[in-house]
Coordinates of C-alpha atoms in Angstrom, one line a residue:
X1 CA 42.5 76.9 51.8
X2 CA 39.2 76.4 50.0
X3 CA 36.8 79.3 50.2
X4 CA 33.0 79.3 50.5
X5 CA 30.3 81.8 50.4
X6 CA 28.0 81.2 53.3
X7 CA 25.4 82.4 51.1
X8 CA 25.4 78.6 49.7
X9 CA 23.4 76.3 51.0
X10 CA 24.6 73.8 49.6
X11 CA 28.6 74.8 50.9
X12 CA 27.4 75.7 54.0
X13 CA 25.7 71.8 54.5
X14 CA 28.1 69.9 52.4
X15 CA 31.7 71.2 52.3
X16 CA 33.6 71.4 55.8
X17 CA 36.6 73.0 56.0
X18 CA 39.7 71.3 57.7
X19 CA 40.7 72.6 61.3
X20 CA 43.7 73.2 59.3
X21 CA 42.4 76.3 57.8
X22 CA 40.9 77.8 61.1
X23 CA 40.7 81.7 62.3
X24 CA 41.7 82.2 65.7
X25 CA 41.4 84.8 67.7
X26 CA 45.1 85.7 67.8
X27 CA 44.9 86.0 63.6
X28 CA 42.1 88.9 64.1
X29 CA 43.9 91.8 62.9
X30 CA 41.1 92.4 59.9
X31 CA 38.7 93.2 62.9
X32 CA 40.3 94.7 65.5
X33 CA 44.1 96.1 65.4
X34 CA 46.9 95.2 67.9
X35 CA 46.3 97.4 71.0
X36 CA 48.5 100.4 71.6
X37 CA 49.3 101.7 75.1
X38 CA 46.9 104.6 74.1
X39 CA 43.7 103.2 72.4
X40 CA 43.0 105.1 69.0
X41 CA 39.9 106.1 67.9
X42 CA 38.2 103.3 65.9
X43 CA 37.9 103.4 62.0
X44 CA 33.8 103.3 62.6
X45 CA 34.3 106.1 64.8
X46 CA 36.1 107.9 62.3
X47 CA 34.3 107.1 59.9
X48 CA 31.0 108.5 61.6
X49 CA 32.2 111.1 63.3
X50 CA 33.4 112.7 59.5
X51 CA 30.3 111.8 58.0
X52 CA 28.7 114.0 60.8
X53 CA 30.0 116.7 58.8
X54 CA 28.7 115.8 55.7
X55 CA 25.0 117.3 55.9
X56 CA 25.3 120.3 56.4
X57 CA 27.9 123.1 54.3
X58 CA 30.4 124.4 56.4
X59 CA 30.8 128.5 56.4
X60 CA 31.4 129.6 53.1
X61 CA 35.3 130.5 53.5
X62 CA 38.0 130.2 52.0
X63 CA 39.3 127.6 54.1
X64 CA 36.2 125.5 54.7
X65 CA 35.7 124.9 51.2
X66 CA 39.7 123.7 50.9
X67 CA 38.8 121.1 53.1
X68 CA 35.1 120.1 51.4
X69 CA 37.1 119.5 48.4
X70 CA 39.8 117.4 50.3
X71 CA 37.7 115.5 52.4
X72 CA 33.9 114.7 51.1
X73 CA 32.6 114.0 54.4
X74 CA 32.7 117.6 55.1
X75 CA 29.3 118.9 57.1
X76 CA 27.4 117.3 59.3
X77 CA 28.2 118.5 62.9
X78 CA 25.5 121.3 62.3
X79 CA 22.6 118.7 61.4
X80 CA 23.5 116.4 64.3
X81 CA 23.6 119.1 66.9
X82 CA 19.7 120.3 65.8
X83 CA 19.1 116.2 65.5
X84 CA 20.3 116.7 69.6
X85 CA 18.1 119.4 70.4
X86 CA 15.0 118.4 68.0
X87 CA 15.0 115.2 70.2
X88 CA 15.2 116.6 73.6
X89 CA 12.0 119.2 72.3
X90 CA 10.3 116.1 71.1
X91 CA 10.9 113.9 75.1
X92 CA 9.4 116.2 77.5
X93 CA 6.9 114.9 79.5
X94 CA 4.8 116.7 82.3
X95 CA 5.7 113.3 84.4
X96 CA 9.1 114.5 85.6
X97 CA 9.9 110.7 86.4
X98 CA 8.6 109.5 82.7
X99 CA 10.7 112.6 81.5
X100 CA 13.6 111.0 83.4
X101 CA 13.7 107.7 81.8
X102 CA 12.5 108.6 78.0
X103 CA 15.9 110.9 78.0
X104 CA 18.0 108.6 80.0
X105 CA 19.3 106.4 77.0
X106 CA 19.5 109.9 74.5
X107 CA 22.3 110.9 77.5
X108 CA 24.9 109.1 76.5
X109 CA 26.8 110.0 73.5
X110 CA 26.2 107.3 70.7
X111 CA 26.7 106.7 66.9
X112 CA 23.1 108.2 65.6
X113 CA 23.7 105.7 62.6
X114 CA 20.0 105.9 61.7
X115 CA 19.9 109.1 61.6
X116 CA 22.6 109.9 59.9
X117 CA 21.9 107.3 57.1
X118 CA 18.8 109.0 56.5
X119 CA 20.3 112.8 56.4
X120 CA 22.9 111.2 54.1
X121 CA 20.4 109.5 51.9
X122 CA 18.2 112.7 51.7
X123 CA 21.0 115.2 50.6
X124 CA 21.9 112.3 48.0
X125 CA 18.6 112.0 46.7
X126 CA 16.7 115.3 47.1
X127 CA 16.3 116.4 43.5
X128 CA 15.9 112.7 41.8
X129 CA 12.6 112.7 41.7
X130 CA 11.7 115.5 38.9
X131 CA 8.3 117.4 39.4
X132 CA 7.8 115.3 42.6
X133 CA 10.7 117.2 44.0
X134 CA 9.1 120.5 43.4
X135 CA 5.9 118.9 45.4
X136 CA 8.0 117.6 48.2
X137 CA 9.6 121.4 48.8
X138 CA 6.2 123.1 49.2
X139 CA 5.2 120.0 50.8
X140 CA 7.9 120.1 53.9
X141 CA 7.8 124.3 53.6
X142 CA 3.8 123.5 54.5
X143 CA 4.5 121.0 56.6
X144 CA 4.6 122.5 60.6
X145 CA 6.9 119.5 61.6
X146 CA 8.9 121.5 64.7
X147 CA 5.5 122.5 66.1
X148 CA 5.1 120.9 69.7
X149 CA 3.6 117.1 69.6
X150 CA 1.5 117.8 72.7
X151 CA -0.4 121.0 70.4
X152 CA -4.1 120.6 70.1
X153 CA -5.6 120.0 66.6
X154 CA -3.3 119.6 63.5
X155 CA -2.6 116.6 63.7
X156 CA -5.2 114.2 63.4
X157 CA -7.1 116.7 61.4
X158 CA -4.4 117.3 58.8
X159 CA -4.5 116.3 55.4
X160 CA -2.7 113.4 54.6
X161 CA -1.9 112.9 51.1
X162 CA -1.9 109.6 49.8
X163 CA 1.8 108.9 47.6
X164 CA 1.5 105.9 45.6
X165 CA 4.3 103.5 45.2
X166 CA 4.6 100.0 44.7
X167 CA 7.3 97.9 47.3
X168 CA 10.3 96.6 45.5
X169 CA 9.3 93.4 43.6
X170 CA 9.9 89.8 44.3
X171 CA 12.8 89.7 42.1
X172 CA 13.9 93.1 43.5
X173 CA 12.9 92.9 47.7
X174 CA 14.3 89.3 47.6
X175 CA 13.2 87.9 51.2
X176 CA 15.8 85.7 51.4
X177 CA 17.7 87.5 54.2
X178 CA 20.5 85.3 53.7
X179 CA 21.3 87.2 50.4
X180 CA 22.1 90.8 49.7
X181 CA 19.4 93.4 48.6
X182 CA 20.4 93.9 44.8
X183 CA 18.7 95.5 42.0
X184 CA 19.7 95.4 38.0
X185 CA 22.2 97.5 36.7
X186 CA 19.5 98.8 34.4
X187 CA 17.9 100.2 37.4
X188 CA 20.2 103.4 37.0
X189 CA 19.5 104.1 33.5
X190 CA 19.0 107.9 32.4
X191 CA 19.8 108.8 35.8
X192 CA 18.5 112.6 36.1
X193 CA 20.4 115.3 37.7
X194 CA 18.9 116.8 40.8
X195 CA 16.9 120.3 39.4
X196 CA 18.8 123.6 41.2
X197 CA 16.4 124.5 44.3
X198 CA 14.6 127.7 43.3
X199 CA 16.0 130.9 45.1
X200 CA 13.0 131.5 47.1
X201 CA 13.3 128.3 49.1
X202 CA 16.9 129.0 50.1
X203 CA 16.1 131.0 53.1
X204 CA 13.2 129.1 54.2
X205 CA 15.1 125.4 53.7
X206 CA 18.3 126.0 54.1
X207 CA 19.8 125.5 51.1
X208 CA 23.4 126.4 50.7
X209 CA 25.6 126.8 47.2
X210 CA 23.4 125.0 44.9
X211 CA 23.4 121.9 46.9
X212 CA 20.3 120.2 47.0
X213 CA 18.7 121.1 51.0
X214 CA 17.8 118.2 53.8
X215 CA 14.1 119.2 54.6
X216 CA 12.7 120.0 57.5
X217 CA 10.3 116.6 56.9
X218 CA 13.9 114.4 56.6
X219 CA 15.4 116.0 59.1
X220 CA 12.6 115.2 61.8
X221 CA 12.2 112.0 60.0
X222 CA 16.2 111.6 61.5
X223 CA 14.7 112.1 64.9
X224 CA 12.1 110.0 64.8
X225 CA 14.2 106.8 63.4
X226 CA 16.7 107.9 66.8
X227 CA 13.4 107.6 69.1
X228 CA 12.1 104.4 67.4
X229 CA 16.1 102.8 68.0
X230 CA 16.1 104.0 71.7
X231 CA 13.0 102.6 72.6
X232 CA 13.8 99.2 71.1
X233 CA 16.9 99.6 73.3
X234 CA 14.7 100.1 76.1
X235 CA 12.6 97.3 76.0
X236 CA 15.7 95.0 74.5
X237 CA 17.1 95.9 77.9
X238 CA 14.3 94.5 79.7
X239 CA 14.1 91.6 78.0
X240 CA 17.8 90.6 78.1
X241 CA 17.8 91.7 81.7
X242 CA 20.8 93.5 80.7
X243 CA 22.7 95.3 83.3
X244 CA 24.8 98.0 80.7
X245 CA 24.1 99.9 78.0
X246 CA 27.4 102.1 76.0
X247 CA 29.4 101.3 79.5
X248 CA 27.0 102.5 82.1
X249 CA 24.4 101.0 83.8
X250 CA 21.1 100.3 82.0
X251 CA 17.6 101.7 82.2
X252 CA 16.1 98.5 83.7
X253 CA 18.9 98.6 86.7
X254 CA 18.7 102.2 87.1
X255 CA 15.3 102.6 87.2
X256 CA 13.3 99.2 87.1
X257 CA 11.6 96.8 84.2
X258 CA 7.5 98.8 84.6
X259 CA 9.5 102.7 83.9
X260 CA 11.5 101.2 81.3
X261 CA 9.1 99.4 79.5
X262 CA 6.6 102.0 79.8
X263 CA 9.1 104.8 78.6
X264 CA 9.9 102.9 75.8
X265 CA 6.2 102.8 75.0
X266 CA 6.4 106.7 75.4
X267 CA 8.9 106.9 72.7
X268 CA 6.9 105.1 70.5
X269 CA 3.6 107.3 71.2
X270 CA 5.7 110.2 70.6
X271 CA 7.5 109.4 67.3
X272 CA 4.2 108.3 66.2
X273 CA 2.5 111.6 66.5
X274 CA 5.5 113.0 64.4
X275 CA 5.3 110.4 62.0
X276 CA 1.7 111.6 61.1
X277 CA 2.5 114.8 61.1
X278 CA 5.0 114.2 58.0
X279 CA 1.8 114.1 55.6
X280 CA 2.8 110.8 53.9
X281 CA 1.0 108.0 54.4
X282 CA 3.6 105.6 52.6
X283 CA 6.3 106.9 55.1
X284 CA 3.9 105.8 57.8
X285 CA 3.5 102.6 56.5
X286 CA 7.1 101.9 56.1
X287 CA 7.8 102.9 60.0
X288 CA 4.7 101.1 61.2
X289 CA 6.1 97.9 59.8
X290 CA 9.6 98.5 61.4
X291 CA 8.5 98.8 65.0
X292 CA 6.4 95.4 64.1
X293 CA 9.6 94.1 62.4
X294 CA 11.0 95.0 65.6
X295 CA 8.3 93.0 67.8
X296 CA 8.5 90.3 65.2
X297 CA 12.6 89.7 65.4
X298 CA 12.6 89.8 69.1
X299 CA 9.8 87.1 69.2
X300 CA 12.0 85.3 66.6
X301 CA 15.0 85.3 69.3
X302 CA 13.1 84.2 72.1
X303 CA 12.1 81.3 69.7
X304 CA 15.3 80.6 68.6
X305 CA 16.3 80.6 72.3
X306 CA 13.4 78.2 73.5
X307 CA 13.4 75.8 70.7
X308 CA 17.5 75.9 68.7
X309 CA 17.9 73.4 65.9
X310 CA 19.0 70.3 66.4
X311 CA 21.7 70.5 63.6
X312 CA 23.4 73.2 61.6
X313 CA 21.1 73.8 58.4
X314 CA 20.3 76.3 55.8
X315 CA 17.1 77.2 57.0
X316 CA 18.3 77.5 60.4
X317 CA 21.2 80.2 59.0
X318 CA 18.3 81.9 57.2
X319 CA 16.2 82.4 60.3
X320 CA 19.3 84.2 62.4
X321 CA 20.0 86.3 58.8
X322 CA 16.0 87.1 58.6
X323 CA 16.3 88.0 62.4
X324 CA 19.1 90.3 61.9
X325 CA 17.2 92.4 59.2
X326 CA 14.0 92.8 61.3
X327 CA 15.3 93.5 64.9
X328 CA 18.8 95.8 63.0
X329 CA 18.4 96.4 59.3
X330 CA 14.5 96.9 58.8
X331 CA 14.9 100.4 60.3
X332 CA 18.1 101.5 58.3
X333 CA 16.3 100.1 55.1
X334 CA 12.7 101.4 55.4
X335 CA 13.8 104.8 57.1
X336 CA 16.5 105.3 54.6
X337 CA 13.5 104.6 51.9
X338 CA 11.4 107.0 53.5
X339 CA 13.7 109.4 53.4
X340 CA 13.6 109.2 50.0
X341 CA 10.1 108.9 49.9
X342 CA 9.7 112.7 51.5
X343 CA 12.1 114.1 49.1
X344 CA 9.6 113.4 46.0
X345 CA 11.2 110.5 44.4
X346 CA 8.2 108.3 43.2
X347 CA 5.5 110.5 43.5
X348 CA 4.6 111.8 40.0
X349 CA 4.2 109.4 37.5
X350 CA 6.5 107.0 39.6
X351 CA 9.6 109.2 38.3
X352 CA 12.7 108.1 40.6
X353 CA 10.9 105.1 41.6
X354 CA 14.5 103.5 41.1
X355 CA 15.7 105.4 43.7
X356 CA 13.6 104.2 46.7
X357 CA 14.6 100.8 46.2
X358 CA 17.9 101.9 46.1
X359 CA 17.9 103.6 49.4
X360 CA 15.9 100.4 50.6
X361 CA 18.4 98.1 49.0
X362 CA 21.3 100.2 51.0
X363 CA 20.2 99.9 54.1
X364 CA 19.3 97.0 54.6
X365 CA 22.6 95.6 52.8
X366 CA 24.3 97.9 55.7
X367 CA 22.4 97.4 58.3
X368 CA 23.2 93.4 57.7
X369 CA 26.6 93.9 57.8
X370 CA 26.7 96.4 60.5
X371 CA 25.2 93.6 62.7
X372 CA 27.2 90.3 61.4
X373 CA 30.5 92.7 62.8
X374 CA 28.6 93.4 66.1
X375 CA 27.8 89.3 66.5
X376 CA 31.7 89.0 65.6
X377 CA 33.1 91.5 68.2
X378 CA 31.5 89.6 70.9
X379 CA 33.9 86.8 70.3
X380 CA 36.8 89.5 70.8
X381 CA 38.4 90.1 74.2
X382 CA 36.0 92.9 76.3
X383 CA 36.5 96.6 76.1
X384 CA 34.1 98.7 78.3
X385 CA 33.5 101.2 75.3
X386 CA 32.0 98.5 73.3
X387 CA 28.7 98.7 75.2
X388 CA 28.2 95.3 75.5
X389 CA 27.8 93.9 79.1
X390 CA 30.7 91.3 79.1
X391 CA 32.3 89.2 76.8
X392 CA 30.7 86.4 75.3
X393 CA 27.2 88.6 75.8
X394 CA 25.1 86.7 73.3
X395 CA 26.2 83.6 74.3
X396 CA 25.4 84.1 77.6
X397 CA 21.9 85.5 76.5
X398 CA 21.6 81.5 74.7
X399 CA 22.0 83.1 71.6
X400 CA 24.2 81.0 68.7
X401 CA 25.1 84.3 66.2
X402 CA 27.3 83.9 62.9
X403 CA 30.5 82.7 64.2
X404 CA 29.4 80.2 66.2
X405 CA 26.6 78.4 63.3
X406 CA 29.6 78.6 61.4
X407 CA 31.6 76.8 63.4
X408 CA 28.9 74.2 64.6
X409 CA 29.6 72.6 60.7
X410 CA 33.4 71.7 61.6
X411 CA 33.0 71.6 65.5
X412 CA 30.3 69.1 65.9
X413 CA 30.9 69.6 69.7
X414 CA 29.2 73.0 69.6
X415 CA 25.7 71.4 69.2
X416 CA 25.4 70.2 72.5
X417 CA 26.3 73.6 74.0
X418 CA 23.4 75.4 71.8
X419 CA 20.9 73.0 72.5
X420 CA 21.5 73.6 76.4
X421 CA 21.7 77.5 75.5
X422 CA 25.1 77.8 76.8
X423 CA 23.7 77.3 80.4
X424 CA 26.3 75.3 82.2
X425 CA 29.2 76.3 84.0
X426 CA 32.5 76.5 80.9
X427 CA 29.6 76.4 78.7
X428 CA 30.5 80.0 77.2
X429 CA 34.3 79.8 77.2
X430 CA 34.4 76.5 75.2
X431 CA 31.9 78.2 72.5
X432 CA 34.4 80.5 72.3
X433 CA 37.4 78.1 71.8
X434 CA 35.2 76.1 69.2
X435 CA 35.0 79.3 67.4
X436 CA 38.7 80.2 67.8
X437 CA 39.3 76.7 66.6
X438 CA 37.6 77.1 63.2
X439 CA 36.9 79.6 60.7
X440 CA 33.5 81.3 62.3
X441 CA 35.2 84.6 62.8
X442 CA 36.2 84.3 59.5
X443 CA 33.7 83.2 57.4
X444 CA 31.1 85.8 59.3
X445 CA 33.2 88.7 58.6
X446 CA 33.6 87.7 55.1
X447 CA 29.8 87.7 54.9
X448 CA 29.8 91.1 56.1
X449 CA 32.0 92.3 53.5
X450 CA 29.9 91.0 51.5
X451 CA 27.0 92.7 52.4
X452 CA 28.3 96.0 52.5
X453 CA 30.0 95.4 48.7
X454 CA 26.7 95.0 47.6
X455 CA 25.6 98.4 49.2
X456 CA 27.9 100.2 48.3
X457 CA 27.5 99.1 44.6
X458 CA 23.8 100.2 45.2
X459 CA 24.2 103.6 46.6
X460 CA 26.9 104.0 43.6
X461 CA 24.0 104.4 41.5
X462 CA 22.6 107.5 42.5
X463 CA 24.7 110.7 40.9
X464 CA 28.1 111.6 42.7
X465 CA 28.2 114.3 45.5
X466 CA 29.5 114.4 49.0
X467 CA 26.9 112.7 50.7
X468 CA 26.8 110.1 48.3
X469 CA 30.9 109.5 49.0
X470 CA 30.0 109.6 52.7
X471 CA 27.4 106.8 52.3
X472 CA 30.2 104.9 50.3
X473 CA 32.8 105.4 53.1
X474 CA 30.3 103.9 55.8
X475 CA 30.1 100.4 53.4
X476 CA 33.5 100.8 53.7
X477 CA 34.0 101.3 57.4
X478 CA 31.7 99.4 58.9
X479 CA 33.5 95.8 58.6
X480 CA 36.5 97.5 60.3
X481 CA 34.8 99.6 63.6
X482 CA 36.1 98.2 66.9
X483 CA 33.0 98.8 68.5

């Protein structure tokens, strides 16, 4: 069977591959295993739900650190639980039917990727970023992050200190979404070793063993990344006109399109208050651009709805790929950048510069392939704990996703059906035959492995530690999740 990258243009235009060599659904066992009587729980789910413990040390006893050493994604149930409560604090409203809404979606019990990837990315990085890590302590310990957003004064009035730091380069923030985020491995020369937290700070930061501490700035910086996700949800949800959300019934059919919409704008008011109040105006910046990466993606789907190209070509691959990183992977990659950002790295004399673009490079090389496997799975029979509406939900939104441009270069029949947006009656069921019948599945979850290789090769840079094995175990995990 010959094998191509999809990251070639010129394979993806010029080299079919025989119906011969075609992935159907029955031959999906490197996606989804055969199903039990009793479903198991999912190797995503696994895979976040022990990297939940990662963040924070458990109880220093003699047990507890057995199982550290055994298992490095050890503590994080304690950070996740304040990440809980920090966002309910941060929701309230004096509208009690506003209230409703903004907390309706924060309910249900989801993955908190975002946040987790920047907790994770803090506690590997804090310390990288020599003197500017010293700055970034007194910084957060200054810093009244937990006070309530609705206070008077502080916040506009605060001083907001301006940390320079150029963007990764054109060789280094490629925009070519179609291709991994990589950097040199000269990038990770001299690599310092994260300075011991001094013993003052302990109390006040939390810091635990030696380790170096998730400050209280990262930590809301978690929360807001959570609030910025949910409200994207919330308008997504309008947009779509979906009807479910995580298995129960969505915002927009629970309480209407105005409340949703306007709560979603309420999320964004509110993280944005927080966001100020982190004192750095480069971390503003980089979550300013994602909610208009956000705006910008969506726009780029309603286009891609309204206008679909008229044959499968590279450029219109690169438009779904640069789609994908502004509506899914610009928040993982700027968020996980600002993240390190807070902790100090390239704010002296640019030391640990490096390491921003690494956290950059990660996320967006994870939040890629985090997505390709989501536009996969919706080829795959329906489960209600996927979350997704039915199956087939892109398809039946018009949208034409990985596996089925892929398939579109052997299946020439699968044109037709894009160009009418899948709107006729049989319309979405033979899309999914065309894609059964050739190597779509395949091919897209290939690219995602691809993606996440390439992250996980990035995040390898920084020095070893637990949260830094965590973050490897995600790259790992997150072509195999079930949902």
């Amino acid at each position: 069977m010959l094998r191509r990258s999809a990251l070639s243009t010129r394979a993806f235009l010029k080299h079919p591959i025989s119906s011969a060599s075609s992935f159907s659904l029955s031959q999906r066992r490197s996606l989804v295993p055969s199903s039990p009587v009793k479903r198991p729980e999912s190797t995503w789910a696994a895979a976040t739900t022990e990297a939940h413990r990662v963040v924070t040390p458990p109880p220093a006893t003699s047990a507890s650190t057995a199982t550290s050493l055994d298992d490095p994604l050890s503590a994080i149930n304690s950070e996740i639980g304040n990440l809980k409560s920090s966002l309910w604090r941060m929701l309230g409203s004096s509208n009690s039917t506003l209230d409703t809404v903004a907390k309706y979606y924060f309910q249900a019990e989801g993955k908190h990727l975002r946040p987790l990837l920047v907790l994770l990315m803090s506690q590997a990085t804090n310390g990288l970023g020599g003197k500017g890590w010293d700055g970034a302590k007194l910084e957060a310990a200054r810093r009244k992050v937990d006070d309530s957003l609705t206070a008077e004064g502080g916040v506009l009035n605060d001083w907001n200190p301006e940390v320079s730091g150029p963007e990764p380069s054109s060789g280094l923030g490629s925009m070519v979404f179609a291709s991994p985020f990589r950097i040199p491995e000269a990038g990770a020369s001299a690599i310092p070793e994260p300075e011991p937290l001094p013993s003052q700070f302990d109390e006040l930061l939390g810091g635990e063993n030696g380790q170096p501490v998730i400050l209280p700035t990262q930590r809301r910086l978690a929360s807001i990344t959570e609030m910025i996700h949910v409200a994207s949800l919330l308008h997504d949800d309008v947009i779509d006109a979906s009807s479910l959300r995580r298995g129960t019934p969505s915002a927009p059919s629970t309480f209407g399109n105005k409340l949703s919409i306007l709560s979603g704008d309420f999320l964004l008011g509110r993280a944005s208050v927080a966001l100020a109040r982190l004192g750095s105006r480069e971390v503003v910046e980089l979550l300013a651009t994602v909610i208009a990466n956000l705006v910008e993606g969506e726009v780029m789907q309603l286009r891609a709805t309204s206008e679909p190209e008229k044959a499968p070509t590279a450029k219109g691959f690169e438009d779904y790929m640069r789609k994908t990183y502004l509506k899914t992977a610009s928040l993982m990659a700027k968020s996980a950048r600002a993240a390190v950002v807070l902790g100090g790295c390239g704010s002296v004399n640019e030391e640990g510069t490096w390491v921003k673009d690494v956290a950059y490079g990660y996320g967006r090389n994870l939040g890629i392939a985090f997505q390709l496997i989501d536009d996969a799975l919706d080829f795959l029979p329906p489960d209600p704990s996927l979350g997704k509406p039915s199956l087939g939900a892109d398809l039946r939104l018009g949208l034409a996703t990985a596996p089925a441009l892929f398939a579109w270069e052997t299946q020439p029949s699968m044109g037709p059906l894009i160009l009418r947006k899948f709107t006729e009656p049989g319309d979405v069921e033979a899309a999914r035959d065309l894609v059964a019948r050739s190597d779509g599945l395949q091919r897209t979850v290939e690219l995602a492995r691809e993606f996440a290789g390439e992250a996980r090769r990035l995040v390898e840079m920084l020095p070893e530690s637990g949260a830094r094995d965590a973050l490897v175990q995600l790259t790992v995990k997150v072509v195999e999740r079930v949902k």
